[in-house]
Short mmCIF file of C-alpha atoms in Angstrom, two decimals:
data_model
loop_
_atom_site.label_atom_id
_atom_site.label_comp_id
_atom_site.label_asym_id
_atom_site.label_seq_id
_atom_site.Cartn_x
_atom_site.Cartn_y
_atom_site.Cartn_z
CA UNK A 1 -21.99 -29.82 -11.41
CA UNK A 2 -19.95 -26.62 -11.39
CA UNK A 3 -21.42 -23.30 -11.44
CA UNK A 4 -21.09 -21.10 -14.82
CA UNK A 5 -19.68 -17.71 -14.83
CA UNK A 6 -21.86 -14.56 -15.92
CA UNK A 7 -20.43 -12.30 -18.51
CA UNK A 8 -18.69 -9.23 -16.75
CA UNK A 9 -20.93 -6.07 -16.53
CA UNK A 10 -18.24 -3.58 -17.12
CA UNK A 11 -14.77 -2.27 -15.45
CA UNK A 12 -14.46 0.41 -13.20
CA UNK A 13 -10.72 1.06 -13.70
CA UNK A 14 -8.81 3.14 -16.28
CA UNK A 15 -10.92 6.34 -15.68
CA UNK A 16 -9.80 9.73 -14.72
CA UNK A 17 -12.03 12.07 -13.01
CA UNK A 18 -12.53 15.81 -13.25
CA UNK A 19 -12.06 18.53 -15.24
CA UNK A 20 -8.82 20.39 -14.50
CA UNK A 21 -9.26 23.97 -13.63
CA UNK A 22 -7.51 26.38 -11.10
CA UNK A 23 -8.33 26.52 -7.55
CA UNK A 24 -6.59 27.74 -4.26
CA UNK A 25 -4.35 25.69 -2.24
CA UNK A 26 -3.18 25.84 1.18
CA UNK A 27 0.19 24.33 2.24
CA UNK A 28 0.73 22.17 5.19
CA UNK A 29 4.03 22.78 6.78
CA UNK A 30 6.31 20.78 9.35
CA UNK A 31 8.14 22.48 12.21
CA UNK A 32 12.01 22.68 11.21
CA UNK A 33 12.86 20.30 13.91
CA UNK A 34 10.71 17.51 12.51
CA UNK A 35 11.98 17.85 9.03
CA UNK A 36 15.45 16.84 10.00
CA UNK A 37 17.43 13.90 11.42
CA UNK A 38 15.00 11.44 9.90
CA UNK A 39 15.81 8.05 8.31
CA UNK A 40 13.87 5.82 5.98
CA UNK A 41 10.84 3.96 7.56
CA UNK A 42 10.72 0.22 6.61
CA UNK A 43 7.33 -0.52 5.53
CA UNK A 44 5.51 -3.42 7.36
CA UNK A 45 3.04 -5.85 5.92
CA UNK A 46 3.97 -5.77 2.35
CA UNK A 47 6.84 -7.30 0.23
CA UNK A 48 8.77 -5.06 -1.89
CA UNK A 49 8.74 -6.29 -5.36
CA UNK A 50 11.24 -3.43 -6.83
CA UNK A 51 14.69 -2.60 -6.58
CA UNK A 52 14.87 0.93 -4.91
CA UNK A 53 17.27 3.52 -6.28
CA UNK A 54 20.81 3.13 -5.12
CA UNK A 55 21.56 6.09 -2.61
CA UNK A 56 25.22 5.83 -2.39
CA UNK A 57 27.36 5.02 -5.49
CA UNK A 58 30.49 3.02 -5.20
CA UNK A 59 33.40 5.31 -4.90
CA UNK A 60 34.95 3.80 -8.19
CA UNK A 61 31.78 4.59 -9.97
CA UNK A 62 32.18 8.34 -9.06
CA UNK A 63 36.05 8.79 -9.34
CA UNK A 64 37.77 11.04 -11.83
CA UNK A 65 40.92 12.48 -12.33
CA UNK A 66 41.87 16.14 -13.33
CA UNK A 67 44.22 15.82 -15.92
CA UNK A 68 44.00 19.58 -17.34
CA UNK A 69 43.54 23.18 -16.10
CA UNK A 70 40.16 23.03 -17.79
CA UNK A 71 39.17 20.49 -15.42
CA UNK A 72 40.56 22.35 -12.61
CA UNK A 73 38.50 25.47 -13.49
CA UNK A 74 35.20 23.98 -14.59
CA UNK A 75 34.74 21.52 -11.71
CA UNK A 76 34.85 24.02 -8.94
CA UNK A 77 32.28 26.08 -10.83
CA UNK A 78 29.93 23.22 -10.95
CA UNK A 79 30.37 22.44 -7.30
CA UNK A 80 29.40 26.10 -6.52
CA UNK A 81 26.36 25.59 -8.64
CA UNK A 82 25.21 22.62 -7.04
CA UNK A 83 25.74 24.27 -3.67
CA UNK A 84 23.47 27.22 -4.41
CA UNK A 85 20.92 24.90 -5.85
CA UNK A 86 20.75 22.86 -2.79
CA UNK A 87 20.61 25.86 -0.31
CA UNK A 88 17.75 27.52 -2.12
CA UNK A 89 14.08 27.55 -1.03
CA UNK A 90 14.50 27.13 2.50
CA UNK A 91 16.93 24.15 2.67
CA UNK A 92 14.28 21.99 0.45
CA UNK A 93 15.58 20.35 -2.96
CA UNK A 94 14.25 22.51 -5.61
CA UNK A 95 11.62 20.52 -7.68
CA UNK A 96 13.58 21.63 -10.81
CA UNK A 97 16.60 19.40 -9.73
CA UNK A 98 14.57 16.32 -9.37
CA UNK A 99 13.66 16.37 -13.14
CA UNK A 100 15.46 13.49 -14.90
CA UNK A 101 14.36 12.40 -18.27
CA UNK A 102 14.65 8.51 -19.07
CA UNK A 103 13.84 6.62 -22.24
CA UNK A 104 10.58 5.56 -20.88
CA UNK A 105 9.26 8.03 -18.90
CA UNK A 106 8.44 11.70 -19.54
CA UNK A 107 7.69 14.75 -17.32
CA UNK A 108 3.88 15.23 -17.12
CA UNK A 109 2.19 18.31 -15.63
CA UNK A 110 -1.12 17.22 -13.86
CA UNK A 111 -1.32 20.03 -11.11
CA UNK A 112 -4.22 22.04 -12.26
CA UNK A 113 -6.60 21.05 -9.80
CA UNK A 114 -10.45 20.10 -10.41
CA UNK A 115 -12.83 22.85 -10.06
CA UNK A 116 -15.38 20.62 -8.33
CA UNK A 117 -13.18 20.32 -5.24
CA UNK A 118 -13.00 23.27 -3.15
CA UNK A 119 -9.74 24.11 -0.83
CA UNK A 120 -7.95 23.96 1.24
CA UNK A 121 -5.64 21.49 -0.31
CA UNK A 122 -4.16 18.77 0.18
CA UNK A 123 -6.96 15.98 0.19
CA UNK A 124 -6.79 12.72 1.13
CA UNK A 125 -6.88 10.07 -1.67
CA UNK A 126 -7.06 6.33 -0.23
CA UNK A 127 -4.55 3.78 -1.53
CA UNK A 128 -7.04 0.69 -0.96
CA UNK A 129 -5.27 -2.60 -1.31
CA UNK A 130 -5.61 -6.22 -0.08
CA UNK A 131 -2.21 -6.89 1.59
CA UNK A 132 0.37 -8.11 -0.88
CA UNK A 133 -1.07 -6.60 -3.90
CA UNK A 134 1.54 -3.98 -4.80
CA UNK A 135 1.04 -1.43 -2.02
CA UNK A 136 4.55 -0.82 -1.11
CA UNK A 137 5.64 -0.50 -4.84
CA UNK A 138 2.78 1.98 -5.68
CA UNK A 139 3.56 4.13 -2.68
CA UNK A 140 7.25 4.41 -3.54
CA UNK A 141 6.72 4.86 -7.19
CA UNK A 142 4.13 7.87 -6.32
CA UNK A 143 6.35 9.49 -3.81
CA UNK A 144 9.76 9.25 -6.05
CA UNK A 145 7.87 10.36 -9.32
CA UNK A 146 6.08 13.66 -7.72
CA UNK A 147 8.89 14.39 -5.07
CA UNK A 148 6.10 14.68 -2.54
CA UNK A 149 5.28 12.89 0.53
CA UNK A 150 2.54 10.18 0.94
CA UNK A 151 0.94 9.19 3.85
CA UNK A 152 -0.58 6.27 5.80
CA UNK A 153 -2.95 5.08 8.62
CA UNK A 154 -0.46 3.07 10.12
CA UNK A 155 1.83 4.96 12.38
CA UNK A 156 4.45 1.99 12.75
CA UNK A 157 5.58 2.44 9.08
CA UNK A 158 5.47 6.28 9.25
CA UNK A 159 7.25 7.39 12.21
CA UNK A 160 10.31 9.46 12.64
CA UNK A 161 13.47 8.27 14.66
CA UNK A 162 14.50 11.27 16.37
CA UNK A 163 17.26 11.60 19.13
CA UNK A 164 14.58 11.73 21.80
CA UNK A 165 12.18 9.02 20.66
CA UNK A 166 9.82 7.93 17.88
CA UNK A 167 6.98 10.32 16.75
CA UNK A 168 4.35 10.57 14.02
CA UNK A 169 3.54 13.64 11.80
CA UNK A 170 -0.22 13.96 11.08
CA UNK A 171 -0.96 15.06 7.59
CA UNK A 172 -3.03 18.10 8.92
CA UNK A 173 -1.32 20.04 11.73
CA UNK A 174 -4.54 21.27 13.15
CA UNK A 175 -5.94 17.76 12.80
CA UNK A 176 -4.27 14.95 15.04
CA UNK A 177 -6.73 12.33 13.82
CA UNK A 178 -5.47 12.68 10.22
CA UNK A 179 -3.54 9.93 8.85
CA UNK A 180 0.39 10.00 9.10
CA UNK A 181 2.95 11.58 6.59
CA UNK A 182 5.67 9.09 5.68
CA UNK A 183 8.64 11.24 6.01
CA UNK A 184 11.13 8.93 4.39
CA UNK A 185 13.30 11.43 2.45
CA UNK A 186 13.74 14.80 4.12
CA UNK A 187 14.27 16.72 1.03
CA UNK A 188 10.92 15.95 -0.69
CA UNK A 189 8.06 18.58 -0.90
CA UNK A 190 4.93 18.76 1.32
CA UNK A 191 1.80 17.54 -0.55
CA UNK A 192 -0.06 20.00 -2.67
CA UNK A 193 -2.95 18.07 -4.36
CA UNK A 194 -4.14 14.46 -3.58
CA UNK A 195 -2.02 12.57 -1.20
CA UNK A 196 -1.93 8.91 -1.74
CA UNK A 197 -2.81 7.28 1.75
CA UNK A 198 -2.30 3.73 2.43
CA UNK A 199 -5.25 1.78 4.06
CA UNK A 200 -6.01 -2.02 4.28
CA UNK A 201 -9.27 -1.43 5.88
CA UNK A 202 -10.44 -4.75 7.59
CA UNK A 203 -11.23 -8.21 7.12
CA UNK A 204 -7.55 -9.46 6.03
CA UNK A 205 -6.35 -11.13 9.20
CA UNK A 206 -4.32 -14.41 8.34
CA UNK A 207 -4.90 -16.76 11.19
CA UNK A 208 -8.33 -16.32 12.14
CA UNK A 209 -11.88 -17.89 12.07
CA UNK A 210 -15.08 -16.35 10.22
CA UNK A 211 -16.24 -14.58 13.30
CA UNK A 212 -13.16 -12.30 12.93
CA UNK A 213 -12.85 -11.94 9.18
CA UNK A 214 -16.40 -11.37 8.23
CA UNK A 215 -17.16 -7.76 7.76
CA UNK A 216 -20.05 -5.73 7.26
CA UNK A 217 -20.25 -2.62 5.19
CA UNK A 218 -19.94 -0.30 8.19
CA UNK A 219 -17.34 -2.11 10.19
CA UNK A 220 -15.07 -2.22 6.94
CA UNK A 221 -15.67 1.46 6.28
CA UNK A 222 -14.72 2.13 10.13
CA UNK A 223 -11.44 0.32 9.78
CA UNK A 224 -10.60 2.20 6.42
CA UNK A 225 -10.91 5.45 8.67
CA UNK A 226 -9.01 4.14 11.51
CA UNK A 227 -5.63 5.79 11.98
CA UNK A 228 -2.94 5.14 14.72
CA UNK A 229 0.11 6.77 15.69
CA UNK A 230 2.92 6.95 18.34
CA UNK A 231 2.51 9.85 20.65
CA UNK A 232 4.27 11.08 23.64
CA UNK A 233 2.48 10.92 26.82
CA UNK A 234 2.11 14.01 28.94
CA UNK A 235 4.62 13.84 31.91
CA UNK A 236 3.43 14.45 35.32
CA UNK A 237 5.22 17.03 37.47
CA UNK A 238 7.08 14.65 39.31
CA UNK A 239 8.22 12.80 36.30
CA UNK A 240 9.66 15.86 34.60
CA UNK A 241 13.23 14.67 35.01
CA UNK A 242 12.42 11.10 33.64
CA UNK A 243 12.76 10.28 29.90
CA UNK A 244 9.50 10.83 27.80
CA UNK A 245 7.38 7.97 27.55
CA UNK A 246 5.19 6.91 24.41
CA UNK A 247 2.13 5.03 23.43
CA UNK A 248 0.13 4.08 20.48
CA UNK A 249 -3.17 6.17 19.83
CA UNK A 250 -5.98 5.17 17.80
CA UNK A 251 -7.73 7.92 15.84
CA UNK A 252 -10.88 7.90 13.52
CA UNK A 253 -10.82 10.54 10.74
CA UNK A 254 -14.16 12.00 9.23
CA UNK A 255 -15.06 10.42 6.07
CA UNK A 256 -15.41 13.98 4.24
CA UNK A 257 -11.55 14.08 4.80
CA UNK A 258 -11.28 11.36 1.98
CA UNK A 259 -12.02 12.76 -1.57
CA UNK A 260 -10.75 10.18 -3.92
CA UNK A 261 -9.81 6.55 -3.92
CA UNK A 262 -7.10 4.16 -5.62
CA UNK A 263 -8.18 0.63 -5.74
CA UNK A 264 -5.54 -2.06 -6.61
CA UNK A 265 -6.28 -5.54 -7.39
CA UNK A 266 -4.00 -8.48 -7.86
CA UNK A 267 -4.56 -11.89 -9.38
CA UNK A 268 -6.08 -13.81 -6.44
CA UNK A 269 -4.03 -16.91 -7.03
CA UNK A 270 -0.59 -15.01 -6.81
CA UNK A 271 -2.02 -12.64 -3.93
CA UNK A 272 -3.06 -15.66 -1.86
CA UNK A 273 0.33 -17.35 -2.10
CA UNK A 274 2.45 -14.15 -1.63
CA UNK A 275 0.47 -13.41 1.52
CA UNK A 276 1.47 -17.12 2.49
CA UNK A 277 5.20 -16.40 1.88
CA UNK A 278 5.14 -13.18 3.77
CA UNK A 279 3.39 -14.33 6.70
CA UNK A 280 5.82 -17.36 6.92
CA UNK A 281 8.63 -15.09 6.90
CA UNK A 282 7.54 -13.41 9.99
CA UNK A 283 6.65 -16.54 11.68
CA UNK A 284 9.74 -18.08 11.09
CA UNK A 285 11.42 -15.33 13.00
CA UNK A 286 9.34 -16.31 15.98
CA UNK A 287 9.71 -20.11 15.59
CA UNK A 288 11.23 -21.83 18.57
CA UNK A 289 12.35 -24.69 16.78
CA UNK A 290 15.15 -25.25 14.17
CA UNK A 291 15.11 -24.00 10.78
CA UNK A 292 15.44 -27.47 9.30
CA UNK A 293 12.13 -28.48 11.16
CA UNK A 294 10.20 -25.52 9.88
CA UNK A 295 11.52 -25.93 6.31
CA UNK A 296 10.66 -29.68 6.35
CA UNK A 297 6.93 -28.79 7.49
CA UNK A 298 6.56 -25.69 5.29
CA UNK A 299 9.16 -25.35 2.62
CA UNK A 300 8.76 -22.34 0.57
CA UNK A 301 7.07 -24.02 -2.56
CA UNK A 302 3.64 -25.43 -3.45
CA UNK A 303 4.13 -28.39 -1.10
CA UNK A 304 4.72 -25.91 1.96
CA UNK A 305 1.64 -23.63 0.55
CA UNK A 306 -0.56 -26.87 0.86
CA UNK A 307 0.63 -28.00 3.98
CA UNK A 308 -0.02 -24.71 5.56
CA UNK A 309 -3.60 -24.55 3.76
CA UNK A 310 -4.50 -28.21 5.17
CA UNK A 311 -3.55 -26.80 8.74
CA UNK A 312 -5.25 -23.57 8.51
CA UNK A 313 -8.54 -25.14 6.85
CA UNK A 314 -8.83 -27.76 9.64
CA UNK A 315 -8.15 -25.52 12.42
CA UNK A 316 -10.96 -22.99 11.58
CA UNK A 317 -13.30 -25.65 9.83
CA UNK A 318 -15.67 -25.85 13.11
CA UNK A 319 -16.08 -22.15 12.98
CA UNK A 320 -16.95 -22.07 9.22
CA UNK A 321 -19.54 -24.75 9.75
CA UNK A 322 -21.22 -23.10 12.79
CA UNK A 323 -21.30 -19.50 11.73
CA UNK A 324 -24.35 -18.05 10.41
CA UNK A 325 -22.67 -15.56 8.05
CA UNK A 326 -21.90 -18.18 5.44
CA UNK A 327 -24.47 -19.92 2.98
CA UNK A 328 -24.56 -23.52 2.66
CA UNK A 329 -23.24 -23.09 -1.02
CA UNK A 330 -20.22 -21.53 0.09
CA UNK A 331 -19.61 -23.92 2.73
CA UNK A 332 -19.66 -26.72 0.24
CA UNK A 333 -17.08 -24.85 -1.99
CA UNK A 334 -14.69 -24.39 0.78
CA UNK A 335 -14.12 -28.13 0.79
CA UNK A 336 -12.85 -27.85 -2.83
CA UNK A 337 -10.28 -24.94 -2.29
CA UNK A 338 -7.03 -24.84 -0.47
CA UNK A 339 -6.85 -21.82 1.83
CA UNK A 340 -10.53 -21.29 1.38
CA UNK A 341 -10.88 -18.63 3.82
CA UNK A 342 -8.20 -16.47 2.44
CA UNK A 343 -10.16 -16.71 -0.96
CA UNK A 344 -13.30 -15.72 0.85
CA UNK A 345 -11.50 -12.88 2.48
CA UNK A 346 -10.30 -11.64 -0.95
CA UNK A 347 -13.62 -11.71 -2.31
CA UNK A 348 -15.15 -10.00 0.54
CA UNK A 349 -12.61 -7.30 0.62
CA UNK A 350 -12.70 -6.24 -2.86
CA UNK A 351 -16.53 -6.31 -2.66
CA UNK A 352 -16.59 -4.01 0.29
CA UNK A 353 -14.23 -1.83 -1.18
CA UNK A 354 -16.31 -1.21 -4.32
CA UNK A 355 -19.57 -0.76 -1.97
CA UNK A 356 -17.73 1.79 0.24
CA UNK A 357 -16.29 3.79 -2.49
CA UNK A 358 -18.77 3.79 -5.12
CA UNK A 359 -22.07 3.15 -3.48
CA UNK A 360 -21.66 4.43 0.20
CA UNK A 361 -19.24 7.44 0.14
CA UNK A 362 -19.53 8.11 -3.97
CA UNK A 363 -15.83 8.60 -4.40
CA UNK A 364 -14.08 9.22 -7.83
CA UNK A 365 -12.17 5.64 -7.75
CA UNK A 366 -9.54 4.86 -10.20
CA UNK A 367 -8.52 0.91 -10.44
CA UNK A 368 -4.83 -0.05 -10.69
CA UNK A 369 -4.27 -3.74 -11.78
CA UNK A 370 -1.09 -4.96 -10.55
CA UNK A 371 -0.05 -7.01 -13.82
CA UNK A 372 -0.26 -3.86 -15.68
CA UNK A 373 2.76 -2.36 -14.04
CA UNK A 374 4.56 -5.11 -16.24
CA UNK A 375 2.46 -5.18 -19.17
CA UNK A 376 2.33 -1.23 -19.73
CA UNK A 377 4.04 0.84 -17.03
CA UNK A 378 3.98 4.21 -18.73
CA UNK A 379 0.47 4.07 -19.16
CA UNK A 380 -0.27 2.75 -15.58
CA UNK A 381 1.86 5.41 -14.18
CA UNK A 382 0.43 8.43 -16.05
CA UNK A 383 -3.30 7.48 -15.52
CA UNK A 384 -2.54 7.30 -11.66
CA UNK A 385 -0.60 10.27 -11.48
CA UNK A 386 -3.22 12.32 -13.62
CA UNK A 387 -5.90 10.95 -11.52
CA UNK A 388 -4.10 12.20 -8.33
CA UNK A 389 -3.07 15.42 -10.07
CA UNK A 390 0.51 15.00 -9.37
CA UNK A 391 3.34 16.31 -11.82
CA UNK A 392 5.91 13.32 -12.71
CA UNK A 393 9.17 15.44 -11.86
CA UNK A 394 11.24 12.74 -10.61
CA UNK A 395 11.26 10.21 -13.56
CA UNK A 396 14.89 9.27 -12.97
CA UNK A 397 13.95 8.20 -9.24
CA UNK A 398 11.20 5.95 -10.07
CA UNK A 399 12.09 2.52 -8.74
CA UNK A 400 12.26 -0.37 -11.25
CA UNK A 401 9.49 -2.54 -11.11
CA UNK A 402 10.16 -6.32 -10.67
CA UNK A 403 6.93 -8.49 -11.30
CA UNK A 404 6.01 -10.87 -8.37
CA UNK A 405 6.31 -14.47 -9.26
CA UNK A 406 3.00 -16.10 -10.70
CA UNK A 407 1.77 -19.10 -8.65
CA UNK A 408 -0.95 -20.59 -10.90
CA UNK A 409 0.84 -24.13 -10.91
CA UNK A 410 -0.04 -24.41 -7.28
CA UNK A 411 -3.61 -24.97 -7.89
CA UNK A 412 -5.16 -27.87 -9.89
CA UNK A 413 -7.91 -27.25 -12.55
CA UNK A 414 -10.64 -28.41 -10.24
CA UNK A 415 -9.56 -26.09 -7.58
CA UNK A 416 -9.41 -23.02 -9.89
CA UNK A 417 -12.98 -23.65 -11.23
CA UNK A 418 -14.07 -23.95 -7.56
CA UNK A 419 -12.63 -20.62 -6.92
CA UNK A 420 -14.54 -19.27 -10.04
CA UNK A 421 -17.65 -20.54 -8.62
CA UNK A 422 -16.86 -18.88 -5.10
CA UNK A 423 -16.51 -15.79 -6.77
CA UNK A 424 -19.86 -15.99 -8.47
CA UNK A 425 -21.49 -17.09 -5.28
CA UNK A 426 -20.02 -14.33 -3.22
CA UNK A 427 -19.47 -11.37 -5.55
CA UNK A 428 -21.83 -8.84 -4.73
CA UNK A 429 -20.91 -6.50 -7.44
CA UNK A 430 -22.02 -8.32 -10.63
CA UNK A 431 -18.55 -9.32 -11.94
CA UNK A 432 -17.78 -5.48 -12.26
CA UNK A 433 -14.13 -6.27 -10.78
CA UNK A 434 -13.30 -8.33 -13.76
CA UNK A 435 -12.35 -11.44 -11.88
CA UNK A 436 -12.93 -13.53 -15.02
CA UNK A 437 -9.63 -12.41 -16.71
CA UNK A 438 -7.88 -14.17 -13.41
CA UNK A 439 -9.61 -17.51 -13.62
#
């Protein structure tokens, strides 16, 4: 017989921590040479389920004709005002000029910082997410709504393309081990409160066995704190005339640098299939055979998903049978679930995220459910921005949220119930994550 689900013990989400009061802040600055000649850095590792705002309007959409003396007088005056506006504040776009109201989003002020947090500011707020659960959208939404830079542990998505090579900018100038600023728009403001900082931590590899994806609390936490960036190698005297060389350097920043956490949760059935699609896009680029052969074996539908699950499950089944980290009950459930290792990774990841933030580091944590962007976007946005103490000043620049597809039809009722049993068996937080609403 199948297991029975215990009742949920509560939900850690939708809670704003801290009483707003004034506190001193210290700004982080960039050298002028690093604040220019930048271009948007493409985020790797996530699909982008949204339509970014248009940067360049069509010539036809902005064309107009002066048909009167009134137009010839007023328009030049408007141009002069815009020039003055854009050249103030040391070349940065004034925050007031970014304020735009829509029928759905209003300007909200949240920048009174909590009294329990001493300076200096800004401070790191982790964005903790299992891959393909809305990370990229949340980063873009927060950045555009606040008109402030966000950050990432991963230098490959935060580097600047300069004329003399690529370079990363640490969040804190005097702490090179700190996360990397994502300098994607040159006219945004430097962070002044909590900086949303992307981390996937560990235990989410795609093609790997149990010995690689099973994590302990400490190994998971170390990966949450791991940052790497692209840095210039020091040139030797004899190499002074040669082109500067670069390398990837790993850093581990101290845990007391992190003061808050945002934990994103997505429907596991949708999350697993979404990861399959993204992984296959990357693998297909490296495929040596024909596209027809690839699409025949792994089409982008439920058949392709099941073919992939059958391949990956059989490939790593010997490791699952022999590892000492899995119980007999979990091994038995694996036989009923397609892509069972990915479901185990998902459950383990969220378990450890809760243990690290709530039990180990005692961080104020805000839970965002991916589906709530579609159900109640305004409330989801406002609660997140309030938790981060960020003003909503760029409402018109917030990218449209386009919900990812649901994939419930990829699974049978029997498989869904087996997933529920696996959650009951592996969930160490007594259903506090509310998995029952997804099953």
